[in-house]
C-alpha positions as a printed Julia matrix, in Angstrom:
346×3 Matrix{Float64}:
  -0.01   0.0     0.0
   1.11   3.6    -0.46
   2.91   4.93    2.57
   3.74   8.28    4.06
   7.55   8.56    3.92
   9.6    9.81    6.82
  11.58  13.0     6.18
  14.89  11.26    5.51
  13.34   8.77    3.09
  11.46  11.55    1.33
  14.7   13.37    0.68
  16.38  10.25   -0.65
  13.65   9.38   -3.16
  13.9   12.6    -5.15
  16.98  12.1    -7.34
  18.51  14.69   -9.64
  16.72  15.47  -12.89
  19.56  16.68  -15.1
  22.88  15.22  -16.19
  24.84  17.99  -14.42
  22.95  17.31  -11.19
  23.71  13.58  -11.47
  27.38  14.46  -11.94
  27.43  16.35   -8.65
  25.35  13.75   -6.8
  27.55  10.84   -7.85
  30.67  12.74   -6.87
  29.28  13.4    -3.4
  28.24   9.79   -2.84
  30.64   7.65   -4.94
  29.96   4.49   -2.9
  26.15   4.8    -2.81
  24.97   1.8    -4.82
  21.29   2.81   -4.48
  22.07   6.23   -5.97
  24.01   4.58   -8.78
  21.08   2.27   -9.57
  18.7    5.22   -9.72
  21.15   6.99  -12.02
  21.33   3.94  -14.31
  17.53   3.75  -14.36
  17.25   7.48  -15.2
  19.75   7.08  -18.0
  17.95   4.05  -19.45
  14.4    5.37  -19.27
  14.72   7.93  -22.07
  17.11   8.21  -25.05
  17.23  11.96  -24.36
  18.69  11.27  -20.9
  21.39   9.12  -22.5
  22.25  11.86  -24.99
  22.33  14.49  -22.24
  24.63  12.36  -20.08
  27.06  11.58  -22.9
  27.19  15.24  -23.9
  27.66  16.37  -20.31
  30.34  13.81  -19.5
  32.21  14.62  -22.72
  32.16  18.34  -21.97
  33.21  17.67  -18.38
  36.13  15.59  -19.63
  37.3   18.66  -21.5
  36.5   21.26  -18.81
  37.44  19.48  -15.6
  41.25  19.31  -15.94
  41.32  22.82  -17.39
  39.56  24.23  -14.35
  41.53  22.35  -11.71
  44.52  19.98  -11.78
  43.02  18.33   -8.68
  40.46  16.71  -10.95
  43.1   15.03  -13.08
  43.85  11.5   -11.94
  41.82  11.96   -8.77
  39.21   9.33   -9.57
  36.48  11.96   -9.79
  36.44  11.62  -13.56
  37.11   7.9   -13.85
  35.48   6.34  -16.9
  34.19   3.28  -15.16
  37.26   1.02  -15.39
  37.18   0.34  -11.67
  33.75  -1.29  -12.01
  33.65  -3.62  -14.98
  30.1   -4.68  -14.06
  28.74  -1.2   -14.53
  26.01  -0.67  -17.09
  27.16   2.87  -17.76
  29.64   2.18  -20.54
  33.2    3.35  -20.87
  32.33   6.52  -22.72
  30.49   8.05  -19.75
  32.74   9.73  -17.2
  31.19   9.31  -13.78
  32.6   10.0   -10.31
  33.58   6.74   -8.59
  35.55   7.59   -5.5
  36.4   10.63   -3.41
  40.09  11.55   -3.35
  41.73  11.3     0.04
  43.8   13.86    1.85
  44.16  17.6     1.57
  43.63  17.74   -2.2
  40.06  16.45   -1.79
  38.95  19.74   -0.24
  39.45  21.51   -3.54
  37.84  18.89   -5.76
  34.17  19.62   -5.04
  34.34  23.38   -5.78
  36.25  22.64   -8.99
  33.75  19.95   -9.91
  30.85  22.32   -9.27
  32.5   25.01  -11.4
  33.02  22.51  -14.21
  29.43  21.34  -13.92
  28.29  24.94  -14.02
  30.24  25.52  -17.22
  28.74  22.35  -18.71
  25.3   23.57  -17.72
  25.94  26.88  -19.5
  26.85  25.05  -22.67
  23.69  22.96  -22.44
  21.31  25.87  -21.8
  19.26  25.61  -24.99
  15.49  25.77  -25.58
  13.67  22.53  -24.91
  12.54  21.85  -28.47
  10.83  18.53  -27.68
   8.73  20.2   -24.99
   7.75  22.96  -27.41
   6.58  20.36  -29.88
   4.34  18.68  -27.27
   2.96  21.79  -25.59
  -0.05  23.83  -26.66
   0.77  26.64  -24.23
   4.06  27.56  -22.52
   5.44  30.33  -20.37
   8.97  31.63  -20.19
  11.11  32.46  -17.18
   9.29  34.8   -14.76
   6.27  34.91  -17.11
   2.67  34.14  -16.12
  -0.23  33.63  -18.51
  -3.96  32.98  -18.2
  -5.6   30.74  -20.81
  -9.4   30.72  -21.2
 -10.62  27.39  -22.56
 -13.58  26.79  -24.86
 -15.91  25.83  -21.99
 -15.07  28.88  -19.9
 -12.62  27.11  -17.62
  -9.28  28.85  -17.12
  -5.65  27.84  -16.64
  -3.18  30.25  -15.12
   0.34  29.1   -15.95
   3.2   29.78  -13.55
   6.62  30.76  -14.95
   8.43  28.08  -16.98
   5.29  25.93  -17.24
   3.86  23.99  -20.18
   0.52  22.26  -20.86
  -1.03  20.15  -23.6
  -4.78  20.54  -24.07
  -7.19  17.96  -25.5
 -10.9   18.69  -25.61
 -13.37  16.24  -27.14
 -17.11  15.72  -26.96
 -16.74  13.42  -23.95
 -13.68  14.64  -22.06
 -11.53  17.61  -21.16
  -7.94  16.41  -20.7
  -5.0   18.6   -19.7
  -1.43  17.35  -19.38
   0.82  19.46  -17.19
   4.14  18.83  -18.94
   6.24  21.04  -16.69
   5.91  23.47  -13.85
   2.85  24.65  -11.99
  -0.62  25.9   -12.89
  -3.83  27.08  -11.23
  -7.03  25.63  -12.67
 -10.49  27.22  -12.38
 -12.93  24.68  -13.77
 -16.56  24.8   -14.83
 -18.0   21.52  -13.68
 -19.62  19.32  -16.32
 -20.43  15.72  -15.27
 -20.84  14.72  -18.91
 -17.29  15.82  -19.71
 -14.87  15.17  -16.82
 -11.99  17.64  -16.48
  -8.72  15.79  -15.74
  -5.19  17.04  -15.29
  -2.3   14.59  -15.63
   1.14  15.37  -14.2
   3.48  12.44  -14.69
   1.75   9.39  -13.14
  -0.65  11.52  -11.11
  -4.17  12.26  -12.36
  -6.49  14.82  -10.81
 -10.21  14.89  -11.67
 -12.23  18.03  -11.01
 -15.47  17.95   -9.08
 -16.21  21.66   -9.63
 -13.34  23.61   -8.13
 -10.23  25.81   -8.24
  -7.03  23.9    -7.58
  -3.27  24.19   -8.04
  -0.95  21.46   -9.37
   2.84  21.45   -9.36
   4.63  18.87  -11.49
   7.58  17.5    -9.5
  10.48  15.12  -10.05
   8.58  11.91   -9.33
   5.04  13.0    -8.71
   3.03  16.14   -8.03
   1.63  18.41   -5.33
  -2.08  19.25   -5.52
  -3.82  21.86   -3.36
  -7.52  22.84   -3.46
  -8.67  26.44   -3.11
 -12.36  25.64   -3.24
 -14.59  22.74   -4.23
 -13.2   19.2    -4.43
 -10.97  16.97   -6.58
 -10.18  13.27   -6.83
  -6.45  12.45   -7.0
  -5.14   9.11   -8.28
  -1.76   7.5    -8.85
  -1.71   3.94  -10.2
   2.02   3.43  -10.69
   3.24  -0.2   -10.94
   0.07  -1.77   -9.61
   0.0    0.41   -6.5
  -2.82   2.87   -6.06
  -3.46   6.17   -4.37
  -7.02   7.47   -4.42
  -7.63  10.54   -2.3
 -10.47  13.04   -2.3
  -9.44  16.59   -1.46
 -11.59  19.46   -0.24
 -10.83  23.18    0.09
  -7.68  23.66    2.16
  -6.36  20.13    1.52
  -2.95  19.52    0.0
  -1.35  16.25   -1.04
   2.21  15.64   -2.16
   2.79  12.4    -4.09
   6.35  11.13   -4.49
   8.19   7.8    -4.76
   9.66   5.32   -2.31
  13.06   3.84   -3.06
  11.38   0.83   -4.72
   9.41   3.1    -7.05
   6.04   2.66   -5.32
   4.05   5.83   -4.68
   4.09   7.58   -1.34
   2.03  10.55   -0.22
   1.72  13.16    2.48
  -1.5   15.08    3.19
  -1.64  18.47    4.87
  -4.2   21.11    5.67
  -3.28  24.65    4.69
  -5.0   28.0     4.42
  -6.57  28.45    0.96
  -4.97  31.92    0.95
  -1.55  30.25    0.9
  -2.31  28.21   -2.21
  -0.79  29.4    -5.5
   1.14  32.17   -3.81
   3.29  32.24   -6.95
   0.48  34.27   -8.53
   1.64  37.02   -6.12
   5.34  36.26   -6.7
   5.81  34.66   -3.29
   6.6   31.22   -1.93
   6.18  29.78    1.55
   8.49  26.86    2.29
   7.31  25.13    5.46
   9.14  22.11    6.84
  10.58  21.29    3.43
  14.18  21.24    2.13
  16.6   23.61    0.45
  15.93  21.71   -2.76
  12.22  22.51   -2.49
  12.99  26.2    -2.02
  15.35  26.27   -5.0
  12.77  24.41   -7.13
  10.26  27.16   -6.3
  12.74  29.9    -7.23
  14.18  28.23  -10.34
  11.32  29.13  -12.77
  11.94  32.82  -12.0
  15.71  32.74  -12.61
  17.2   33.33  -16.06
  19.87  30.64  -15.98
  21.03  27.6   -14.05
  20.99  27.04  -10.29
  23.26  24.25   -9.04
  22.92  23.06   -5.44
  25.38  20.81   -3.63
  23.57  17.6    -2.71
  24.47  17.79    0.99
  22.97  21.3     1.13
  19.91  20.4    -0.97
  18.8   17.89    1.66
  18.86  20.32    4.58
  15.51  21.23    6.18
  14.24  24.76    5.57
  11.32  27.01    6.47
  10.96  30.5     5.05
   9.06  33.03    2.93
  10.64  34.16   -0.33
   9.98  36.86   -2.92
  10.14  35.09   -6.27
  10.24  38.26   -8.39
  13.8   38.82   -7.08
  15.28  35.31   -7.46
  18.85  36.36   -6.69
  17.76  37.85   -3.37
  15.66  34.77   -2.65
  18.64  32.48   -3.28
  20.8   34.67   -1.07
  18.18  34.38    1.68
  18.27  30.59    1.36
  22.06  30.63    1.62
  21.95  32.87    4.73
  19.4   30.67    6.45
  21.69  27.64    6.0
  24.98  29.48    6.59
  25.9   28.36    3.07
  27.89  29.92    0.25
  26.32  31.42   -2.88
  28.64  31.84   -5.85
  27.59  33.84   -8.9
  29.69  32.11  -11.6
  28.14  34.34  -14.28
  24.92  36.34  -14.61
  23.26  33.07  -15.59
  24.85  30.51  -13.25
  24.56  30.36   -9.45
  26.1   27.66   -7.26
  24.95  27.04   -3.67
  27.17  24.94   -1.43
  28.08  24.36    2.2
  30.97  26.38    3.62
């Protein structure tokens, strides 16, 4: 049955999403077999992931030694020869072991700088997403879409949706980001929103959905919705009323997990007012809320990303919001360029 994960497990089940993030994660935990298996699964699940990893690792091969001699021969950029049973292939440079001694202190900053440079090279429009989406927003952009039946979708920054209306159904796919839905109820034509494996069915309401790494967060402003997740034979079926919020994620074995909360409806979709409340979440959650408002790449050290955090942030000034996150955690914020920020422990 679906379970409610404890805080430590919840942090462990949200792996990186991008090749550069995997590079940092694997460097920080070179002996973590569970992390490596999740990385291998991520790489195998989509040919685009494989291409991204090969491109990233190739660029890192070129950038790493140039940025720091400590990366050369340290094991951080080993090509997999130490583990002949690996499914990663010899062409993919992955971190395998942490260098010992004084030199190791300088490897992580150099690795993060190299990953940041790689990220800058890879910052290109997501053409595949554009092909799938009917409506998209850019960084720091919001847009309201009025549908044929009078329902409305308000897209948060960096969001994308596909819309399919027929005579018997109204189906929305939230491809990326977050959106607020105001729906005109029609029992003859159910209104459903799919975000990854999570499906939400309207029962006459206004509700917010955020597409996340391995699930979604749904919060209801008024009315009611039915939320379902049927991943791998497991099932979550929860009915939400006004003020209810559910966050669906994944356990280490891939089965769905969820956490229900009660929040003030006034706190739902605060992004429409360029604000975010992070309550008993993690640094990663805060950065994920800020990221759609930032023109560029934000890289967070894995050890820092897992730290608990509570705070209120102004999203319209993402640099100040990131600086506030760093201050709250006594962390370091490095502006590598106007488009690349790195957060790490001191």
